[in-house]
Short mmCIF file of C-alpha atoms in Angstrom, two decimals:
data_model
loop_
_atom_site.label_atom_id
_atom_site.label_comp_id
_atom_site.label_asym_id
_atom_site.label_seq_id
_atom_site.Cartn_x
_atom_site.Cartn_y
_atom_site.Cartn_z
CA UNK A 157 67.86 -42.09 -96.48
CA UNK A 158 65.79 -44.62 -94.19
CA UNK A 159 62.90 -42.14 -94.79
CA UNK A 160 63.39 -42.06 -98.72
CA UNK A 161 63.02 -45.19 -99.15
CA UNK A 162 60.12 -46.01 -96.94
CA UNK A 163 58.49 -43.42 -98.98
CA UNK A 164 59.36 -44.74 -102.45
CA UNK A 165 58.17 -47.93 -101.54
CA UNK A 166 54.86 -46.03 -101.05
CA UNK A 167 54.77 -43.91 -103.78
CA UNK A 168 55.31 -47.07 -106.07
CA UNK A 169 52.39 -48.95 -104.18
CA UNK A 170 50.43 -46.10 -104.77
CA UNK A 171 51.22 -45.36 -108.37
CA UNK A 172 53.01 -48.36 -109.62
CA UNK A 173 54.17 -46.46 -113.24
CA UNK A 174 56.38 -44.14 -110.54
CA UNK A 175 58.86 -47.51 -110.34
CA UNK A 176 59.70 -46.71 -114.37
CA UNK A 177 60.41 -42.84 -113.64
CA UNK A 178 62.30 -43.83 -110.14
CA UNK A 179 64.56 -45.97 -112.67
CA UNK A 180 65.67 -43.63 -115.04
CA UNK A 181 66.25 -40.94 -112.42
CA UNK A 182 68.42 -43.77 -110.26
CA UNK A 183 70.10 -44.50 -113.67
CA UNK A 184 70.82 -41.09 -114.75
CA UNK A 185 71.49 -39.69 -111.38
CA UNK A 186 74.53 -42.52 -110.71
CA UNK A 187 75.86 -42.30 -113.98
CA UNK A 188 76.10 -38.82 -113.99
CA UNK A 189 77.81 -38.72 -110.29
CA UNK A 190 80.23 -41.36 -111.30
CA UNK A 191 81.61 -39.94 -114.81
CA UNK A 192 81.20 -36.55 -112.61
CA UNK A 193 83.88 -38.11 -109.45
CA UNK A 194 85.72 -39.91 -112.03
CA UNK A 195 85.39 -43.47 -109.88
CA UNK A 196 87.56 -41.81 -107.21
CA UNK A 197 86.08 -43.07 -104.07
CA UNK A 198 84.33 -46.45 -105.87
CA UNK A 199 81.48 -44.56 -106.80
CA UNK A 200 80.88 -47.24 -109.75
CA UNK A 201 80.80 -49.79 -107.19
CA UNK A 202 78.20 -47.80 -104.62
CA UNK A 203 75.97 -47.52 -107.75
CA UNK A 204 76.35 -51.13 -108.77
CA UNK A 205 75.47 -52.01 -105.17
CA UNK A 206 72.13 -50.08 -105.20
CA UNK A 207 71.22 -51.19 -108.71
CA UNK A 208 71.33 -54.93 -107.37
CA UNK A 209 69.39 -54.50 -104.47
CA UNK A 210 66.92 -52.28 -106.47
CA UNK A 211 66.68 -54.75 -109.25
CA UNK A 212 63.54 -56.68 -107.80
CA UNK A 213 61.84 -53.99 -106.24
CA UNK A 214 61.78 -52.05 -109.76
CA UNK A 215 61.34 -55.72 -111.53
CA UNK A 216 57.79 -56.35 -109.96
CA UNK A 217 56.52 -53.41 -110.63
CA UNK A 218 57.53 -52.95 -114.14
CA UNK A 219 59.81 -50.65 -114.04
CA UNK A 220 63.14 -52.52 -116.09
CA UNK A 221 62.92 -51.91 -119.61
CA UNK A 222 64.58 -55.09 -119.96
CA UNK A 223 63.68 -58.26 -117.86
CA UNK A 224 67.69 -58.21 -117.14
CA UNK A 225 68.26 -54.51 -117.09
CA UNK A 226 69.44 -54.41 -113.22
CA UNK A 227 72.32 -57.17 -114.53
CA UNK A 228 73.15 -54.86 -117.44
CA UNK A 229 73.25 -51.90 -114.97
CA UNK A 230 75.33 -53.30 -112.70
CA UNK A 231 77.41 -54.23 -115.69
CA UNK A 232 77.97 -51.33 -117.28
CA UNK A 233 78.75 -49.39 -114.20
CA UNK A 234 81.56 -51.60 -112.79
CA UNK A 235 82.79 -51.37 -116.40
CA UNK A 236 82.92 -47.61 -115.79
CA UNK A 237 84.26 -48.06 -113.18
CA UNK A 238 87.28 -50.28 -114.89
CA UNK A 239 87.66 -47.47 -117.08
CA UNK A 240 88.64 -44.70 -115.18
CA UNK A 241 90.87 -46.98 -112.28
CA UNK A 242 91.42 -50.34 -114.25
CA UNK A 243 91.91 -54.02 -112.77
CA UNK A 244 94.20 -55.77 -110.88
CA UNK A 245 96.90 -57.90 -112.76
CA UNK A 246 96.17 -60.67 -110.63
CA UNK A 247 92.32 -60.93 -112.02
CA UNK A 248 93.91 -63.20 -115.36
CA UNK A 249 91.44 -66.29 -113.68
CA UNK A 250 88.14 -64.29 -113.80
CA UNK A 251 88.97 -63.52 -117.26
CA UNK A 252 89.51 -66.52 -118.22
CA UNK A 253 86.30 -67.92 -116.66
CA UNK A 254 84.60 -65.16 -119.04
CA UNK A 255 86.74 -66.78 -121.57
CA UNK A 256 85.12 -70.21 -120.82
CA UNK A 257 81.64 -68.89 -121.27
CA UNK A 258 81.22 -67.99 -124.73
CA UNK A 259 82.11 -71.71 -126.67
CA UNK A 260 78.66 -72.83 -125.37
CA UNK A 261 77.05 -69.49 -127.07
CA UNK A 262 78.26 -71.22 -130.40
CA UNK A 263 77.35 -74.84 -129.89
CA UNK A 264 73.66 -73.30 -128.72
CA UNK A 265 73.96 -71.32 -132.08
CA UNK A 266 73.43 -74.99 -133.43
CA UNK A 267 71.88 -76.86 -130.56
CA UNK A 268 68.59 -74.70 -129.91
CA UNK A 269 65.44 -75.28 -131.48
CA UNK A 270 64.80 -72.99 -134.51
CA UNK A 271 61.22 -71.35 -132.46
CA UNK A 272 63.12 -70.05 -129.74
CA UNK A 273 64.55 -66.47 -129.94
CA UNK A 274 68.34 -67.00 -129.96
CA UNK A 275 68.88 -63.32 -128.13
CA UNK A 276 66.78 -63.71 -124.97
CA UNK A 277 68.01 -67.42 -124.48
CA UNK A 278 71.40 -66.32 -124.15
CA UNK A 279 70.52 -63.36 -122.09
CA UNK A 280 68.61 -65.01 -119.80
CA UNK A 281 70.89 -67.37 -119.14
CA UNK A 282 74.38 -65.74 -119.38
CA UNK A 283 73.73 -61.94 -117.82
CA UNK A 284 74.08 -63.54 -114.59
CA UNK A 285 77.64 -65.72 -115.22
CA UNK A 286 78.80 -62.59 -116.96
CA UNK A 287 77.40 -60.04 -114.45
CA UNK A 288 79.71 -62.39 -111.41
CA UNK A 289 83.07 -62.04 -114.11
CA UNK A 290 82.46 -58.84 -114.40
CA UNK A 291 82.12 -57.92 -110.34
CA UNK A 292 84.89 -60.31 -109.71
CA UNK A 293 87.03 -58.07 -112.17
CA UNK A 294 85.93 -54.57 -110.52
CA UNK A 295 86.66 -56.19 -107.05
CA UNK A 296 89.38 -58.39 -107.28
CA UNK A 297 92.43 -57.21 -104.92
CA UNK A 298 90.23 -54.13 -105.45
CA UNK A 299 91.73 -51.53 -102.48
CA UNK A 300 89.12 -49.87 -100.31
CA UNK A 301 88.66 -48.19 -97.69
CA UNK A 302 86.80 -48.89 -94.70
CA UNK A 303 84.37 -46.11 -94.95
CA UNK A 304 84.04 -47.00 -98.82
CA UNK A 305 83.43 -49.82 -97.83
CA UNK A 306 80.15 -49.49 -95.75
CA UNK A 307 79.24 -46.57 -98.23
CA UNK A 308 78.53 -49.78 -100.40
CA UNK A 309 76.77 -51.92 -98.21
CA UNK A 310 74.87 -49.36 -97.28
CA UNK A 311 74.07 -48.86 -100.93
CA UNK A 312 72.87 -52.08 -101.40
CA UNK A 313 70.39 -51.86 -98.13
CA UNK A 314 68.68 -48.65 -98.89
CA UNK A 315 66.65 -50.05 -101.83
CA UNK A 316 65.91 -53.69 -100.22
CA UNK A 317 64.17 -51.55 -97.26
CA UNK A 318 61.95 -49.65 -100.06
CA UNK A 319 61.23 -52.99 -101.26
CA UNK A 320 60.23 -54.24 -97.73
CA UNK A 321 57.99 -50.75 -97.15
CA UNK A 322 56.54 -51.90 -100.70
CA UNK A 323 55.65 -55.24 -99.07
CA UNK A 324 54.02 -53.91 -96.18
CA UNK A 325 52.11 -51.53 -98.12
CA UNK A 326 50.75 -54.33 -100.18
CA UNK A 327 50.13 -56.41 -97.88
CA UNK A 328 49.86 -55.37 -94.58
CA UNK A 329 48.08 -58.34 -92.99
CA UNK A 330 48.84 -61.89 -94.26
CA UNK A 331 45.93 -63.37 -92.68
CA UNK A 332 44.13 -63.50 -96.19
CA UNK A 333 47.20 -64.67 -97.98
CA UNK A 334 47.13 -67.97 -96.39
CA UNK A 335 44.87 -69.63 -98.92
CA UNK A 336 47.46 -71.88 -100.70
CA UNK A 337 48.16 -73.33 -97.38
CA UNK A 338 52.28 -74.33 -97.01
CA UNK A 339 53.11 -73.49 -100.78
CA UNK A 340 55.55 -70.81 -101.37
CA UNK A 341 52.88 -67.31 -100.98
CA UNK A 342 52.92 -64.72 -104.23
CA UNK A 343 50.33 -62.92 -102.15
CA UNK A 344 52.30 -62.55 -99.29
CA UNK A 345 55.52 -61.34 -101.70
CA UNK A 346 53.80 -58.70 -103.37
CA UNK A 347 52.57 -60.86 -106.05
CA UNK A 348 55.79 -61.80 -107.54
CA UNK A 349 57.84 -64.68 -106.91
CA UNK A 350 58.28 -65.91 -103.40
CA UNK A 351 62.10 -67.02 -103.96
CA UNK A 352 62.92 -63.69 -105.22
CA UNK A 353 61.46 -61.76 -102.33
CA UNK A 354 62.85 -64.39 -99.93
CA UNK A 355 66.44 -63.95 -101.22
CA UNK A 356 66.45 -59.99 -101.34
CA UNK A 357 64.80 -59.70 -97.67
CA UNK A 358 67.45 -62.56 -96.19
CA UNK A 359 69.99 -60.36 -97.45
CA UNK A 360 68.71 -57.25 -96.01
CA UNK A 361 68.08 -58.93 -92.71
CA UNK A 362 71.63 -60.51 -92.38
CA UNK A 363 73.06 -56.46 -93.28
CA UNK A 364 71.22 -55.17 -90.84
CA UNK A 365 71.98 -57.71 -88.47
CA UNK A 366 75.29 -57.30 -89.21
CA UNK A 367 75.51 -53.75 -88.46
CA UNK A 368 74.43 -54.46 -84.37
CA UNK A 369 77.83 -56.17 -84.56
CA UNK A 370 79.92 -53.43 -85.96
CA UNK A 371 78.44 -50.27 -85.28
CA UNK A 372 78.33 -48.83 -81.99
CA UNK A 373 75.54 -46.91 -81.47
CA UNK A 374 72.65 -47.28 -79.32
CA UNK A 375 69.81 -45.26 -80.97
CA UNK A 376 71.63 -47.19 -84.64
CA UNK A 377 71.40 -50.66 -82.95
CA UNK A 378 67.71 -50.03 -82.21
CA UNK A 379 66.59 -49.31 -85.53
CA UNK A 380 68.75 -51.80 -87.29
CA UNK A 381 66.75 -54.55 -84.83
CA UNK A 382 63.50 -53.41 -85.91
CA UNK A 383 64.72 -53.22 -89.54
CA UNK A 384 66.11 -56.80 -88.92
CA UNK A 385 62.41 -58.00 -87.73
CA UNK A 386 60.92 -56.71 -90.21
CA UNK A 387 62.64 -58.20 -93.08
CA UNK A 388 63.19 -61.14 -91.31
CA UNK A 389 59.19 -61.61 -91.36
CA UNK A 390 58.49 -60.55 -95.00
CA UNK A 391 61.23 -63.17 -95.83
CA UNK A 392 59.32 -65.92 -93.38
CA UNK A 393 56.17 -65.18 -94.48
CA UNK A 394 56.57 -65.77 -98.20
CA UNK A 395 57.07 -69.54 -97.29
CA UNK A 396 59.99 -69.85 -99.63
CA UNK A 397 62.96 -71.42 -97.76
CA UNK A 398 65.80 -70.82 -99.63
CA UNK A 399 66.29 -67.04 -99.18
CA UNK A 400 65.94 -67.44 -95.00
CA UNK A 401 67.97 -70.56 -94.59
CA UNK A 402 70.38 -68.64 -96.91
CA UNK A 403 70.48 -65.52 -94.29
CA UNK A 404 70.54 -67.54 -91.27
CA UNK A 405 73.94 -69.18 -92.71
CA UNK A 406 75.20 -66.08 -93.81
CA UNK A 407 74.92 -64.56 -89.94
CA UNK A 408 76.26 -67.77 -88.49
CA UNK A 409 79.61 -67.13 -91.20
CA UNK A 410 79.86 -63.37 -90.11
CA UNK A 411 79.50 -64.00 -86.54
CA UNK A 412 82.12 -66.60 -85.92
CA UNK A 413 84.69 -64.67 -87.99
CA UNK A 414 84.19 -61.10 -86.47
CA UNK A 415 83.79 -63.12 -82.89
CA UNK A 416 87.37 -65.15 -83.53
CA UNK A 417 88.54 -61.34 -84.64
CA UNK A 418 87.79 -59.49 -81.34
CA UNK A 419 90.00 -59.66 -77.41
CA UNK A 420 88.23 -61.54 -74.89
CA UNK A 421 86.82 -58.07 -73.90
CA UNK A 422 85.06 -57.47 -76.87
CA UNK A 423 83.87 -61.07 -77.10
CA UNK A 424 81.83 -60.87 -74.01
CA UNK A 425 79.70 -58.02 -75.17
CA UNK A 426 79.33 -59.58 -78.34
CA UNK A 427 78.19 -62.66 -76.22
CA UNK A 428 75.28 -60.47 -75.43
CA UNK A 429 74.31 -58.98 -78.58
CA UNK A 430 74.06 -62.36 -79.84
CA UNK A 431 71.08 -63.04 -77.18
CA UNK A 432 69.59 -60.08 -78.03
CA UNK A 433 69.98 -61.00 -81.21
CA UNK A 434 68.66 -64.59 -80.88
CA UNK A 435 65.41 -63.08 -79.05
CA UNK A 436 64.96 -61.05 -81.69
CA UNK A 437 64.63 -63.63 -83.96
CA UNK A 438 62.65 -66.40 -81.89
CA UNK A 439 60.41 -63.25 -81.09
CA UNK A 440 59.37 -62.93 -84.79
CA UNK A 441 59.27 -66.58 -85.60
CA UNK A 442 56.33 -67.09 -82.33
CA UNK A 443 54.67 -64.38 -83.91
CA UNK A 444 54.51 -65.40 -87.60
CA UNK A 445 53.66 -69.43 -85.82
CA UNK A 446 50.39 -66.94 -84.34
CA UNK A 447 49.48 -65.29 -87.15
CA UNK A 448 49.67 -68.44 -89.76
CA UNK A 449 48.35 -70.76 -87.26
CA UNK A 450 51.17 -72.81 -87.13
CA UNK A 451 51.27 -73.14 -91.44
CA UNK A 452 55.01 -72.00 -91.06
CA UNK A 453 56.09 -74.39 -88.49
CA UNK A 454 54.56 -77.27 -91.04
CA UNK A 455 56.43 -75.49 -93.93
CA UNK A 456 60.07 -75.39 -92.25
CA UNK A 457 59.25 -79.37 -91.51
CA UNK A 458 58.22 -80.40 -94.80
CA UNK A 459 55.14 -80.72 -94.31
CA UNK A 460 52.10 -80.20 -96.32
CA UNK A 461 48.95 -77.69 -94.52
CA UNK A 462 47.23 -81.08 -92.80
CA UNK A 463 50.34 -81.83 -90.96
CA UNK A 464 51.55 -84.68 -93.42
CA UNK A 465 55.16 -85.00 -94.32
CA UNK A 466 55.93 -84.18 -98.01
CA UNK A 467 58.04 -86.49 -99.97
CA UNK A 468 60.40 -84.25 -101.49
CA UNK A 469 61.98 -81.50 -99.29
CA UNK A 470 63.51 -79.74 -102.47
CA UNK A 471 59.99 -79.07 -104.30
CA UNK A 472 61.02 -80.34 -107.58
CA UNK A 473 64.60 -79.17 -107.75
CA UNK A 474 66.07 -82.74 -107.43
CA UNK A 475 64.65 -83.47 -110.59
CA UNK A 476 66.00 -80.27 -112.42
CA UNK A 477 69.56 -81.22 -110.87
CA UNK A 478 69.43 -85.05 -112.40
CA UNK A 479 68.29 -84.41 -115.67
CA UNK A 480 71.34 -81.57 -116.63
CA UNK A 481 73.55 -84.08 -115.09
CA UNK A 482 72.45 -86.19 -117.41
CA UNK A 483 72.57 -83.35 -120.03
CA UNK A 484 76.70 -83.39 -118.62
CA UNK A 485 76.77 -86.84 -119.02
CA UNK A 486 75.83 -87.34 -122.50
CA UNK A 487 77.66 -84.24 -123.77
CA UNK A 488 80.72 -84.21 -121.34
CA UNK A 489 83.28 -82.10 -123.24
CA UNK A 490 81.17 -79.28 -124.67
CA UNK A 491 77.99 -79.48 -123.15
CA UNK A 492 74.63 -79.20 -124.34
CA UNK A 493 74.64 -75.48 -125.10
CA UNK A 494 73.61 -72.04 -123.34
CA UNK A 495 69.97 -72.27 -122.83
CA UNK A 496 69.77 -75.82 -124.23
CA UNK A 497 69.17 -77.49 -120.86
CA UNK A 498 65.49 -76.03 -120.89
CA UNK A 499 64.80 -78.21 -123.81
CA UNK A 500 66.84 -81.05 -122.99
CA UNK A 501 65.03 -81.08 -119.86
CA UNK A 502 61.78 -81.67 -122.06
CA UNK A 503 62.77 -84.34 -124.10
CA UNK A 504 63.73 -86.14 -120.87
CA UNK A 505 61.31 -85.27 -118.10
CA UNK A 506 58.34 -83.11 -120.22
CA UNK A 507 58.85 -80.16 -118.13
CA UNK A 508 60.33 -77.13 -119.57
CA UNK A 509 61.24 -75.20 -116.24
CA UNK A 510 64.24 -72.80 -116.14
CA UNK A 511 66.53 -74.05 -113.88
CA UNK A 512 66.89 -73.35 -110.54
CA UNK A 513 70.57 -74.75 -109.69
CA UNK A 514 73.90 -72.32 -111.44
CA UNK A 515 75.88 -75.46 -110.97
CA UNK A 516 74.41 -78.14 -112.66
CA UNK A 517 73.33 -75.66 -115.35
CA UNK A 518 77.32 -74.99 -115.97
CA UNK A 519 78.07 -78.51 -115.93
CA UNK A 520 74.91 -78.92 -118.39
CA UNK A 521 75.41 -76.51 -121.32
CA UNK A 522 78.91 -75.94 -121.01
CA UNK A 523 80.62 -79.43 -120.37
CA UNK A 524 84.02 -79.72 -118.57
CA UNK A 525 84.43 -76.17 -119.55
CA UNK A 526 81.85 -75.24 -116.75
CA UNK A 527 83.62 -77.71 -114.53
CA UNK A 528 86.93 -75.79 -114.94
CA UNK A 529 84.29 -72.49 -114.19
CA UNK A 530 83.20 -73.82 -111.46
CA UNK A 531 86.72 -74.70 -109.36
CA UNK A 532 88.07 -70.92 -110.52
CA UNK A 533 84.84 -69.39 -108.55
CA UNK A 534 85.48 -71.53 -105.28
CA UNK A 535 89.06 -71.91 -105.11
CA UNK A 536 90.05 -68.71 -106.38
CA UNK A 537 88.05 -66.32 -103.57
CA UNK A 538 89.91 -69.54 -100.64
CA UNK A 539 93.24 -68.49 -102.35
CA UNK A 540 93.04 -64.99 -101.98
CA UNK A 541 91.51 -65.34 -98.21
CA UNK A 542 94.41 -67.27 -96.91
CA UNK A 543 95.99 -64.30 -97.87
CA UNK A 544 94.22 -61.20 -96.50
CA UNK A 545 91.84 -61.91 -93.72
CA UNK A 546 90.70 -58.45 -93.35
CA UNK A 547 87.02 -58.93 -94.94
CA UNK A 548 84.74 -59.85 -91.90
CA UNK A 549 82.30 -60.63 -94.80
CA UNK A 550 83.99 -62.65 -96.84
CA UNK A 551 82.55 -66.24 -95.40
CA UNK A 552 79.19 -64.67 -95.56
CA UNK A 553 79.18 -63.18 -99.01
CA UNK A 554 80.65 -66.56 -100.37
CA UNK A 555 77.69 -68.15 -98.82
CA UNK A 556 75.33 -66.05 -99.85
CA UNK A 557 76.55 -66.50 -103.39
CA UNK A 558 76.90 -70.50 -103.28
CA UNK A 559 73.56 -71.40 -101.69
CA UNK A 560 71.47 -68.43 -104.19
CA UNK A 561 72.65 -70.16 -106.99
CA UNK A 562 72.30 -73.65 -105.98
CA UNK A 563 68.22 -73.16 -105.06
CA UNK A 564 67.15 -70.12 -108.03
CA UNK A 565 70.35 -70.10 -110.05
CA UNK A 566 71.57 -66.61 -111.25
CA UNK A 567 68.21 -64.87 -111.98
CA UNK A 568 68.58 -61.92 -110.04
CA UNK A 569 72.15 -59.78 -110.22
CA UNK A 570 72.76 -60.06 -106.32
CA UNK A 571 74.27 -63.86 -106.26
CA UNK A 572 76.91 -62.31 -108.67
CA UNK A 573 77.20 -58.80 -107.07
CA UNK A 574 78.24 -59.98 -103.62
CA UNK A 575 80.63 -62.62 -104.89
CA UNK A 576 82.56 -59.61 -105.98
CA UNK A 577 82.31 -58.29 -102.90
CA UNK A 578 83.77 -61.03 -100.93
CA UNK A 579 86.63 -59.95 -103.20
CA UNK A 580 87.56 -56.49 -101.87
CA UNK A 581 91.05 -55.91 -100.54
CA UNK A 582 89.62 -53.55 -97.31
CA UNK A 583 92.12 -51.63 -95.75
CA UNK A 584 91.98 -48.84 -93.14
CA UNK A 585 91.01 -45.61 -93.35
CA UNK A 586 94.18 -43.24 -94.17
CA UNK A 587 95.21 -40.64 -91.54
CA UNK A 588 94.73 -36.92 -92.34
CA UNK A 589 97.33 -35.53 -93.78
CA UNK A 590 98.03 -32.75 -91.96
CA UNK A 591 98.21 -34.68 -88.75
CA UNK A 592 100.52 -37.14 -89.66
CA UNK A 593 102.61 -34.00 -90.38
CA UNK A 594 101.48 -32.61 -86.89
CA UNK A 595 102.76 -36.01 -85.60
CA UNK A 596 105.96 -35.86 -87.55
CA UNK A 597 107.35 -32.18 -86.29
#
């Protein structure tokens, strides 16, 4: 599988249209395997998990029919899914935080300016809210199996490691890419947005990473590490922040609750992957400092390409934040609208850019119904952990999901994806059958 995808990131560099037909065979193939298995073994959610970590790789290079077709993928698979295997009972607050969303659809129905289409305003800016209910619902006290389990995450690395051979392939030395000096690098990220690439390749770095921890192989560990540095570069070297201080928190949550997990035995060896692990990474971070003459270093200080210190660390995203506050403050009980804060944004700062924070966006265009959205998606997932502390991922995932949205809101389906995952009752892998009867005679 490693292979496969090293070699459809190729073929796609090589004849970019091939990301279209790739599509439509990953589309048809999963759906076909999933009515075909009947869900039996979470088949929906396997093919939900590669769809989101495909979504970007097949989004810059043209291959979604729809800007949000990886969100409606992932969508209608989990609701597949539902179909043949159902929900919990328990999952009455995710529904109701679907509930919540849809009053704002109304007031933007009278809110929005008359030139902008209606369709793609609420699309863009409700696939992703919808996308998280709808994982939450699949996953929620959702039983699985170990080995189901890592099928899943494994479906959601394969395609991030195409989209890092697709990277390489495109740009294979980034000593040419440094021309916009400490500025987040489209050349270095394939030519599409830096944030994007930076999220997707955090997250594959912090799987593989995670995998030195809980799989015990030798030859396994090796690759994962050079997988690990890998991605861990492409996501440096796009100069985008967010995705790698993103990753870097989400290994720091999955270490200390798999370390606080494990006998004193087992915690000494991990003691030692760590420094392997922490070599690995100061290892690629001196080499990227080499190769962009010390532009990263100035970049992870906040500081511009002569060395000076910028005045605003976020790069703009303060401003976004205080101005659909203000959007919550004038219209506290029903908010502005979905897809209203763009243009309220307008008339108060003259900048029309999408926003790049989930949070104050909810708080913007839906009022103190995005408030009451808001608590169900933190406290709900602390509930149910105080409960079942079987999920060595579930700091990490909830991380992963919090910071995403708070520095490029919900644009991509993985934010929502891997809330839902954080959601997953795992249990262990039943015995065989037949000896448990062996056992019992």
């Amino acid at each position: 599988m490693l292979l496969f995808h090293i070699l459809m990131g190729f073929a796609v560099y090589a004849y970019r249209p091939a990301a279209q037909f790739m599509l439509f065979g990953v589309l048809g193939g999963f759906l076909f395997y999933v009515i075909l298995k009947e869900n039996r073994n979470n088949e929906a959610l396997m093919a939900a998990a590669y769809m989101a970590g495909a979504e970007v790789f097949f989004r810059m290079n043209g291959g979604m029919v729809f800007y949000e077709t990886g969100k409606y993928s992932v969508i209608l698979f989990l609701l597949i899914g539902m179909f043949y295997k159902g929900t919990s009972s328990r999952t009455v607050p995710f529904w109701i935080y679907l509930f919540i969303l849809f009053p704002g659809v109304v007031v933007a129905s009278f809110t929005l300016d008359y030139d902008v289409v209606f369709r793609k305003a609420i699309a863009f800016n409700l696939s992703g809210p919808v996308c998280l209910g709808v994982s939450a619902l699949y996953c929620y006290y959702k039983k699985i199996t170990k080995t189901e389990f890592n099928y899943v995450l494994m479906m959601l690395l394969m395609p991030l490691v195409a989209n890092m051979a697709y990277l390489y392939f495109y740009t294979p030395s980034i000593g040419e890419a440094l021309m916009s000096g400490t500025n987040s690098n489209y050349a270095a990220s394939g030519g599409y947005g830096p944030n994007q690439i930076s999220t997707v390749m955090g997250l594959g770095a912090f799987l593989v990473c995670t995998r030195l921890f809980t799989i015990k192989d030798k030859t396994i560990n090796i690759i994962d590490l050079a997988l690990l540095a890998l991605m861990s570069y492409r996501a440096i070297v796009t100069f985008s922040r967010g995705g790698v201080f993103t990753a870097l928190a989400c290994v720091i949550a999955f270490i200390f609750i798999y370390f606080i997990k494990q006998d004193s035995k087992s915690q000494s060896k991990l003691i030692k992957k760590m420094a392997l692990l922490l070599f690995a990474i100061v290892t690629t971070w001196a080499v990227i400092t080499v190769q962009t003459q010390g532009l990263i270093t100035y970049r992870y200080t906040n500081r511009d390409a002569s060395g000076k210190l910028e005045d605003d660390i976020t790069t703009g995203r303060a401003e976004l934040i205080i101005t659909e506050l203000k959007g919550f403050y004038y219209n506290p009980v029903i908010g502005v609208g979905v897809g209203k804060a763009k243009e309220f944004r307008s008339e108060e700062a003259g900048t029309e850019t999408a926003s790049h924070n989930e949070v104050s966006r909810l708080l913007s265009e839906h009022g103190l119904l995005g408030l009451v959205a808001i608590l169900i998606l933190i406290f709900v997932p602390i509930i149910f952990w105080t409960k079942f502390r079987n999920n060595y991922y579930f700091l990490a995932f909830l991380a992963f999901w919090f910071l995403t949205i708070n520095h490029s809101a919900m644009r991509i389906a993985l934010p929502a994806f891997v809330y839902g995952l954080a959601l997953l009752y795992i249990v262990d892998d039943k015995k065989d059958p037949l000896h448990r009867k062996r056992l019992a005679a």
